[in-house]
PDB file of C-alpha atoms in Angstrom:
ATOM      1  CA  MET A   1      -0.100   0.042   0.017  1.00 46.00           C
ATOM      2  CA  ARG A   2       2.916   2.471   0.640  1.00 46.00           C
ATOM      3  CA  ILE A   3       3.682   2.805  -3.107  1.00 50.00           C
ATOM      4  CA  ILE A   4      -0.006   3.337  -3.962  1.00 52.00           C
ATOM      5  CA  CYS A   5      -0.129   6.123  -1.343  1.00 52.00           C
ATOM      6  CA  LEU A   6       2.988   7.786  -2.846  1.00 49.00           C
ATOM      7  CA  ILE A   7       1.395   7.659  -6.257  1.00 55.00           C
ATOM      8  CA  LEU A   8      -1.635   9.367  -4.888  1.00 53.00           C
ATOM      9  CA  LEU A   9       0.597  11.877  -3.120  1.00 50.00           C
ATOM     10  CA  VAL A  10       1.923  12.878  -6.532  1.00 52.00           C
ATOM     11  CA  PHE A  11      -1.630  13.730  -7.613  1.00 50.00           C
ATOM     12  CA  SER A  12      -2.875  15.186  -4.278  1.00 46.00           C
ATOM     13  CA  ILE A  13       0.351  16.628  -2.788  1.00 43.00           C
ATOM     14  CA  ILE A  14      -0.422  14.971   0.702  1.00 42.00           C
ATOM     15  CA  GLY A  15      -0.080  11.467   1.991  1.00 44.00           C
ATOM     16  CA  CYS A  16      -2.774   8.813   2.297  1.00 46.00           C
ATOM     17  CA  SER A  17      -5.197   9.745   5.132  1.00 44.00           C
ATOM     18  CA  VAL A  18      -7.856   7.645   6.893  1.00 37.00           C
ATOM     19  CA  SER A  19     -10.976   7.826   4.880  1.00 44.00           C
ATOM     20  CA  LYS A  20     -13.966   5.560   5.406  1.00 39.00           C
ATOM     21  CA  LYS A  21     -16.927   5.997   3.121  1.00 43.00           C
ATOM     22  CA  THR A  22     -20.270   4.304   2.275  1.00 36.00           C
ATOM     23  CA  MET A  23     -22.245   4.592  -0.933  1.00 34.00           C
ATOM     24  CA  ILE A  24     -19.723   6.905  -2.623  1.00 40.00           C
ATOM     25  CA  GLY A  25     -18.660   7.070  -6.207  1.00 42.00           C
ATOM     26  CA  GLU A  26     -20.783   7.793  -9.437  1.00 47.00           C
ATOM     27  CA  GLU A  27     -23.541   5.667 -10.808  1.00 42.00           C
ATOM     28  CA  VAL A  28     -22.409   3.919 -13.989  1.00 44.00           C
ATOM     29  CA  SER A  29     -25.349   1.544 -14.635  1.00 44.00           C
ATOM     30  CA  GLY A  30     -27.095   3.951 -16.947  1.00 50.00           C
ATOM     31  CA  VAL A  31     -23.946   4.581 -18.999  1.00 53.00           C
ATOM     32  CA  ASP A  32     -23.276   2.596 -22.211  1.00 64.00           C
ATOM     33  CA  SER A  33     -19.949   0.881 -21.394  1.00 62.00           C
ATOM     34  CA  ASN A  34     -19.062   0.849 -25.047  1.00 73.00           C
ATOM     35  CA  LYS A  35     -19.697   4.513 -25.520  1.00 85.00           C
ATOM     36  CA  LYS A  36     -16.327   6.280 -26.298  1.00 89.00           C
ATOM     37  CA  ILE A  37     -15.236   9.878 -26.102  1.00 89.00           C
ATOM     38  CA  SER A  38     -12.014  11.741 -27.353  1.00 92.00           C
ATOM     39  CA  ALA A  39      -9.230  12.173 -24.895  1.00 93.00           C
ATOM     40  CA  GLU A  40      -5.460  12.675 -24.764  1.00 93.00           C
ATOM     41  CA  ALA A  41      -3.838   9.436 -23.857  1.00 93.00           C
ATOM     42  CA  PHE A  42      -0.535   9.158 -21.962  1.00 93.00           C
ATOM     43  CA  LEU A  43       1.437   5.993 -21.152  1.00 93.00           C
ATOM     44  CA  TYR A  44       4.310   6.346 -18.737  1.00 92.00           C
ATOM     45  CA  ASP A  45       7.132   4.012 -17.760  1.00 92.00           C
ATOM     46  CA  ALA A  46       7.550   4.795 -14.067  1.00 88.00           C
ATOM     47  CA  LYS A  47       9.813   3.788 -11.259  1.00 86.00           C
ATOM     48  CA  TYR A  48       9.306   4.056  -7.488  1.00 81.00           C
ATOM     49  CA  TYR A  49      12.518   4.448  -5.489  1.00 80.00           C
ATOM     50  CA  ASP A  50      12.659   3.392  -1.740  1.00 71.00           C
ATOM     51  CA  ASN A  51      16.090   3.083  -0.237  1.00 72.00           C
ATOM     52  CA  ASN A  52      17.573   3.552  -3.745  1.00 74.00           C
ATOM     53  CA  LYS A  53      15.737   0.305  -4.880  1.00 78.00           C
ATOM     54  CA  PRO A  54      13.701   0.911  -7.981  1.00 81.00           C
ATOM     55  CA  ARG A  55      10.484  -0.865  -8.734  1.00 80.00           C
ATOM     56  CA  SER A  56       8.899  -0.418 -12.182  1.00 84.00           C
ATOM     57  CA  PHE A  57       5.318   0.063 -13.048  1.00 83.00           C
ATOM     58  CA  ARG A  58       3.297   1.667 -15.760  1.00 86.00           C
ATOM     59  CA  LEU A  59       0.820   4.588 -15.443  1.00 88.00           C
ATOM     60  CA  GLN A  60      -1.900   5.246 -18.012  1.00 90.00           C
ATOM     61  CA  ILE A  61      -3.473   8.651 -18.042  1.00 92.00           C
ATOM     62  CA  PHE A  62      -6.521   9.896 -20.024  1.00 93.00           C
ATOM     63  CA  ARG A  63      -7.229  13.659 -20.195  1.00 92.00           C
ATOM     64  CA  THR A  64     -10.090  15.706 -21.171  1.00 90.00           C
ATOM     65  CA  ASP A  65     -10.757  19.471 -20.647  1.00 86.00           C
ATOM     66  CA  SER A  66     -12.539  18.714 -17.394  1.00 85.00           C
ATOM     67  CA  ILE A  67     -11.326  15.348 -15.948  1.00 88.00           C
ATOM     68  CA  ILE A  68      -8.315  13.086 -15.825  1.00 89.00           C
ATOM     69  CA  ALA A  69      -8.527   9.403 -15.409  1.00 90.00           C
ATOM     70  CA  PHE A  70      -5.557   7.186 -14.399  1.00 88.00           C
ATOM     71  CA  THR A  71      -4.835   3.437 -14.142  1.00 86.00           C
ATOM     72  CA  GLY A  72      -1.730   1.538 -12.822  1.00 79.00           C
ATOM     73  CA  ASN A  73      -0.238  -1.816 -13.411  1.00 74.00           C
ATOM     74  CA  GLY A  74       3.091  -3.572 -13.572  1.00 59.00           C
ATOM     75  CA  TYR A  75       4.723  -3.865 -10.006  1.00 56.00           C
ATOM     76  CA  LEU A  76       1.451  -2.630  -8.589  1.00 53.00           C
ATOM     77  CA  GLY A  77      -0.390  -5.660 -10.034  1.00 55.00           C
ATOM     78  CA  LYS A  78      -2.952  -5.861 -12.843  1.00 58.00           C
ATOM     79  CA  GLY A  79      -6.024  -3.667 -12.381  1.00 58.00           C
ATOM     80  CA  VAL A  80      -4.959  -2.660  -8.971  1.00 66.00           C
ATOM     81  CA  LEU A  81      -5.605   1.065  -9.257  1.00 77.00           C
ATOM     82  CA  ARG A  82      -8.187   3.324 -11.005  1.00 82.00           C
ATOM     83  CA  GLY A  83      -9.106   6.916 -10.377  1.00 84.00           C
ATOM     84  CA  THR A  84     -10.046  10.336 -11.481  1.00 86.00           C
ATOM     85  CA  LEU A  85      -8.731  13.842 -10.844  1.00 85.00           C
ATOM     86  CA  THR A  86     -10.560  17.147 -11.465  1.00 83.00           C
ATOM     87  CA  SER A  87      -9.988  20.661 -10.437  1.00 76.00           C
ATOM     88  CA  ASP A  88     -12.260  19.927  -7.465  1.00 78.00           C
ATOM     89  CA  SER A  89     -11.459  16.349  -6.290  1.00 78.00           C
ATOM     90  CA  LEU A  90      -9.225  13.319  -6.413  1.00 79.00           C
ATOM     91  CA  LYS A  91     -10.777   9.870  -6.232  1.00 81.00           C
ATOM     92  CA  ALA A  92      -9.064   6.447  -6.477  1.00 79.00           C
ATOM     93  CA  TYR A  93     -10.327   2.912  -6.104  1.00 79.00           C
ATOM     94  CA  PHE A  94      -8.186  -0.225  -5.348  1.00 75.00           C
ATOM     95  CA  PRO A  95     -10.498  -3.165  -6.474  1.00 72.00           C
ATOM     96  CA  THR A  96      -8.267  -5.972  -5.161  1.00 71.00           C
ATOM     97  CA  GLU A  97      -8.044  -4.437  -1.628  1.00 68.00           C
ATOM     98  CA  ASP A  98     -11.677  -2.813  -1.675  1.00 69.00           C
ATOM     99  CA  GLU A  99     -10.341   0.493  -0.642  1.00 72.00           C
ATOM    100  CA  TYR A 100     -11.371   3.943  -1.778  1.00 74.00           C
ATOM    101  CA  TYR A 101      -9.481   7.224  -1.542  1.00 74.00           C
ATOM    102  CA  TYR A 102     -11.206  10.643  -1.881  1.00 74.00           C
ATOM    103  CA  ARG A 103     -10.111  14.262  -1.224  1.00 71.00           C
ATOM    104  CA  ASP A 104     -11.678  17.600  -1.987  1.00 72.00           C
ATOM    105  CA  VAL A 105      -8.984  19.766  -3.557  1.00 65.00           C
ATOM    106  CA  ASP A 106      -9.581  22.678  -0.974  1.00 63.00           C
ATOM    107  CA  LEU A 107      -8.959  20.115   1.805  1.00 62.00           C
ATOM    108  CA  ILE A 108      -5.818  18.841   0.156  1.00 59.00           C
ATOM    109  CA  PHE A 109      -4.183  22.204   0.568  1.00 56.00           C
ATOM    110  CA  LYS A 110      -5.816  23.118   3.864  1.00 55.00           C
ATOM    111  CA  GLN A 111      -4.356  19.933   5.397  1.00 54.00           C
ATOM    112  CA  SER A 112      -0.958  20.291   3.779  1.00 58.00           C
ATOM    113  CA  GLU A 113       2.036  21.900   5.501  1.00 64.00           C
ATOM    114  CA  CYS A 114       2.697  23.907   2.384  1.00 67.00           C
ATOM    115  CA  ASN A 115       2.263  27.622   2.019  1.00 60.00           C
ATOM    116  CA  ILE A 116      -0.124  27.529  -0.914  1.00 63.00           C
ATOM    117  CA  SER A 117      -3.894  27.696  -1.468  1.00 62.00           C
ATOM    118  CA  ASP A 118      -6.087  25.878  -3.902  1.00 57.00           C
ATOM    119  CA  ASP A 119      -6.626  29.271  -5.647  1.00 61.00           C
ATOM    120  CA  ASP A 120      -2.876  29.442  -6.436  1.00 62.00           C
ATOM    121  CA  PHE A 121      -2.530  25.754  -7.762  1.00 65.00           C
ATOM    122  CA  ASP A 122      -4.763  23.691  -9.945  1.00 69.00           C
ATOM    123  CA  LEU A 123      -3.520  20.036  -9.848  1.00 71.00           C
ATOM    124  CA  SER A 124      -5.015  19.056 -13.108  1.00 73.00           C
ATOM    125  CA  ALA A 125      -3.021  21.944 -14.714  1.00 76.00           C
ATOM    126  CA  LEU A 126       0.115  19.881 -14.478  1.00 80.00           C
ATOM    127  CA  PHE A 127      -0.644  18.227 -17.721  1.00 83.00           C
ATOM    128  CA  ASP A 128      -0.690  21.525 -19.674  1.00 82.00           C
ATOM    129  CA  PHE A 129       2.252  23.843 -19.571  1.00 83.00           C
ATOM    130  CA  TYR A 130       0.288  26.852 -20.645  1.00 80.00           C
ATOM    131  CA  LYS A 131      -2.323  26.341 -17.857  1.00 78.00           C
ATOM    132  CA  ILE A 132       0.660  26.259 -15.333  1.00 75.00           C
ATOM    133  CA  MET A 133       1.594  29.732 -16.729  1.00 75.00           C
ATOM    134  CA  LYS A 134      -1.672  31.113 -15.401  1.00 74.00           C
ATOM    135  CA  LEU A 135      -0.989  30.020 -11.827  1.00 69.00           C
ATOM    136  CA  ASN A 136       0.747  31.902  -9.049  1.00 62.00           C
ATOM    137  CA  ASN A 137       4.335  32.131 -10.171  1.00 63.00           C
ATOM    138  CA  ALA A 138       5.630  32.124  -6.622  1.00 62.00           C
ATOM    139  CA  ILE A 139       5.277  28.423  -6.325  1.00 69.00           C
ATOM    140  CA  TYR A 140       7.314  27.415  -9.409  1.00 75.00           C
ATOM    141  CA  GLU A 141      10.340  28.143 -11.474  1.00 81.00           C
ATOM    142  CA  ILE A 142      10.569  27.741 -15.309  1.00 81.00           C
ATOM    143  CA  SER A 143      13.703  26.761 -17.298  1.00 79.00           C
ATOM    144  CA  GLU A 144      13.060  27.730 -20.877  1.00 74.00           C
ATOM    145  CA  THR A 145      15.208  25.920 -23.238  1.00 71.00           C
ATOM    146  CA  ASP A 146      13.433  26.505 -26.458  1.00 79.00           C
ATOM    147  CA  ASN A 147       9.911  26.562 -27.862  1.00 80.00           C
ATOM    148  CA  ASN A 148       9.657  22.722 -28.058  1.00 86.00           C
ATOM    149  CA  ARG A 149      10.834  21.906 -24.580  1.00 89.00           C
ATOM    150  CA  LYS A 150      10.288  23.597 -21.101  1.00 89.00           C
ATOM    151  CA  LYS A 151      11.168  22.470 -17.641  1.00 90.00           C
ATOM    152  CA  ILE A 152       9.293  23.490 -14.493  1.00 87.00           C
ATOM    153  CA  VAL A 153      10.221  22.961 -10.784  1.00 87.00           C
ATOM    154  CA  ILE A 154       7.405  23.171  -8.128  1.00 80.00           C
ATOM    155  CA  ASN A 155       8.695  23.573  -4.573  1.00 77.00           C
ATOM    156  CA  PRO A 156       6.512  25.855  -2.584  1.00 73.00           C
ATOM    157  CA  LYS A 157       7.779  27.442   0.740  1.00 73.00           C
ATOM    158  CA  LYS A 158       7.457  25.097   3.747  1.00 71.00           C
ATOM    159  CA  CYS A 159       6.883  22.043   1.563  1.00 75.00           C
ATOM    160  CA  SER A 160       8.849  18.924   2.229  1.00 76.00           C
ATOM    161  CA  TRP A 161       8.710  17.709  -1.460  1.00 77.00           C
ATOM    162  CA  ASP A 162       9.458  19.001  -4.911  1.00 81.00           C
ATOM    163  CA  ILE A 163       8.108  18.131  -8.312  1.00 84.00           C
ATOM    164  CA  GLU A 164      10.111  18.519 -11.558  1.00 90.00           C
ATOM    165  CA  ILE A 165       8.384  18.195 -15.004  1.00 91.00           C
ATOM    166  CA  GLU A 166       9.814  18.422 -18.382  1.00 93.00           C
ATOM    167  CA  TYR A 167       7.491  19.279 -21.175  1.00 93.00           C
ATOM    168  CA  LYS A 168       7.817  18.433 -24.781  1.00 92.00           C
ATOM    169  CA  ASN A 169       6.035  19.660 -27.903  1.00 90.00           C
ATOM    170  CA  TYR A 170       3.459  17.312 -29.254  1.00 85.00           C
ATOM    171  CA  ASP A 171       1.352  18.719 -32.174  1.00 79.00           C
ATOM    172  CA  SER A 172       1.842  22.279 -30.933  1.00 78.00           C
ATOM    173  CA  ASP A 173       0.902  21.478 -27.312  1.00 85.00           C
ATOM    174  CA  LEU A 174       3.431  21.105 -24.491  1.00 89.00           C
ATOM    175  CA  ARG A 175       2.737  17.928 -22.504  1.00 92.00           C
ATOM    176  CA  PRO A 176       4.686  16.190 -19.686  1.00 92.00           C
ATOM    177  CA  TYR A 177       7.511  14.074 -20.935  1.00 93.00           C
ATOM    178  CA  LEU A 178       9.610  13.640 -17.919  1.00 94.00           C
ATOM    179  CA  PHE A 179       8.281  13.722 -14.316  1.00 91.00           C
ATOM    180  CA  SER A 180       9.965  13.301 -10.873  1.00 90.00           C
ATOM    181  CA  TYR A 181       8.696  13.705  -7.414  1.00 84.00           C
ATOM    182  CA  THR A 182      10.941  13.493  -4.290  1.00 82.00           C
ATOM    183  CA  ASN A 183      10.273  14.062  -0.704  1.00 77.00           C
ATOM    184  CA  LYS A 184      12.555  14.790   2.170  1.00 74.00           C
ATOM    185  CA  ASP A 185      13.087  11.057   2.825  1.00 72.00           C
ATOM    186  CA  ASN A 186      14.404  10.677  -0.583  1.00 72.00           C
ATOM    187  CA  ARG A 187      11.443   8.497  -1.650  1.00 74.00           C
ATOM    188  CA  LYS A 188      10.966   9.250  -5.355  1.00 82.00           C
ATOM    189  CA  ILE A 189       8.710   8.508  -8.322  1.00 85.00           C
ATOM    190  CA  SER A 190      10.042   9.233 -11.804  1.00 90.00           C
ATOM    191  CA  ALA A 191       8.187   8.657 -14.996  1.00 92.00           C
ATOM    192  CA  LYS A 192       9.076   8.915 -18.706  1.00 94.00           C
ATOM    193  CA  LEU A 193       6.467   9.138 -21.523  1.00 95.00           C
ATOM    194  CA  ARG A 194       6.466   6.091 -23.651  1.00 94.00           C
ATOM    195  CA  LYS A 195       3.427   6.863 -25.802  1.00 93.00           C
ATOM    196  CA  PHE A 196       1.266   9.857 -26.369  1.00 93.00           C
ATOM    197  CA  LYS A 197      -1.873  10.194 -28.588  1.00 92.00           C
ATOM    198  CA  LYS A 198      -3.493  13.586 -28.904  1.00 91.00           C
ATOM    199  CA  SER A 199      -6.975  12.185 -29.689  1.00 91.00           C
ATOM    200  CA  ALA A 200      -7.710   8.649 -28.522  1.00 92.00           C
ATOM    201  CA  ASN A 201     -11.113   6.968 -28.537  1.00 92.00           C
ATOM    202  CA  VAL A 202     -11.503   6.091 -24.763  1.00 89.00           C
ATOM    203  CA  LYS A 203     -14.374   4.333 -23.056  1.00 87.00           C
ATOM    204  CA  LEU A 204     -16.554   6.712 -21.127  1.00 86.00           C
ATOM    205  CA  ASN A 205     -16.662   4.347 -18.052  1.00 83.00           C
ATOM    206  CA  LEU A 206     -13.021   4.948 -17.429  1.00 83.00           C
ATOM    207  CA  PHE A 207     -14.007   8.438 -16.138  1.00 85.00           C
ATOM    208  CA  LYS A 208     -16.695   7.007 -13.860  1.00 80.00           C
ATOM    209  CA  MET A 209     -16.200   5.560 -10.434  1.00 74.00           C
ATOM    210  CA  PRO A 210     -18.341   2.724  -9.326  1.00 66.00           C
ATOM    211  CA  VAL A 211     -20.956   2.942  -6.615  1.00 60.00           C
ATOM    212  CA  LEU A 212     -19.581   1.283  -3.693  1.00 57.00           C
ATOM    213  CA  GLU A 213     -21.708   0.078  -0.807  1.00 54.00           C
ATOM    214  CA  LYS A 214     -18.936  -0.827   1.585  1.00 49.00           C
ATOM    215  CA  VAL A 215     -15.344   0.255   1.400  1.00 48.00           C
ATOM    216  CA  SER A 216     -12.423  -0.193   3.857  1.00 45.00           C
ATOM    217  CA  GLU A 217     -10.219   2.602   5.268  1.00 41.00           C
ATOM    218  CA  VAL A 218      -7.043   3.824   3.612  1.00 44.00           C
ATOM    219  CA  ASN A 219      -4.616   3.949   6.406  1.00 38.00           C
ATOM    220  CA  ALA A 220      -2.442   6.918   7.128  1.00 34.00           C
ATOM    221  CA  LEU A 221       1.405   6.481   6.562  1.00 31.00           C
ATOM    222  CA  ASP A 222       3.539   8.336   8.941  1.00 30.00           C
ATOM    223  CA  GLY A 223       6.706   9.806   7.488  1.00 32.00           C
ATOM    224  CA  LEU A 224       5.594   9.698   3.927  1.00 32.00           C
ATOM    225  CA  VAL A 225       5.275  13.415   3.460  1.00 36.00           C
ATOM    226  CA  ASN A 226       5.950  14.847   6.878  1.00 34.00           C
TER     227      ASN A 226
END
């Protein structure tokens, strides 16, 4: 569970917290599972480092204008993770463990030690360099190499972590090519883009979370981000 929490931390900027819910998620029974929509598709080769020992996995990300869906496999196990990220919330479900993680974006920042607010930082903007440019520039630094490649470092004051993202030009859009997250304990996730498709036909139900009558708690992990 530790690596799963760290992956969620990359999306949510905080560690896993105790979260026990009933009847949460979104109803999908009325949705045609074969219906498809257009979305950007990313496939990342990723590694998780703990005590300098790398463990490999793959992370699939599907992005629309309003929502991001993600799935993980490899070291994590097949079908072990699925979730969604919007400007308002982060949701993730672990089918094999029957656990569900949920956070409102405003709570993410209120519960973080970092000196940032949700008004300054839109998590979903990480996938679009030009959206990053519209955020509070006090929380990031930009290294401009050329028009086809940019690098950004996010390390707000009082934060015990930093994020580095290198963007590359794909069909006139700058999208994340290299990504790394490191915390003060030198736990790290790095990812490199293997494949990118600007307009992929993706099943709509990837963006929907199932209705869950019972879910277990996701345990807090001390020392992950503090």
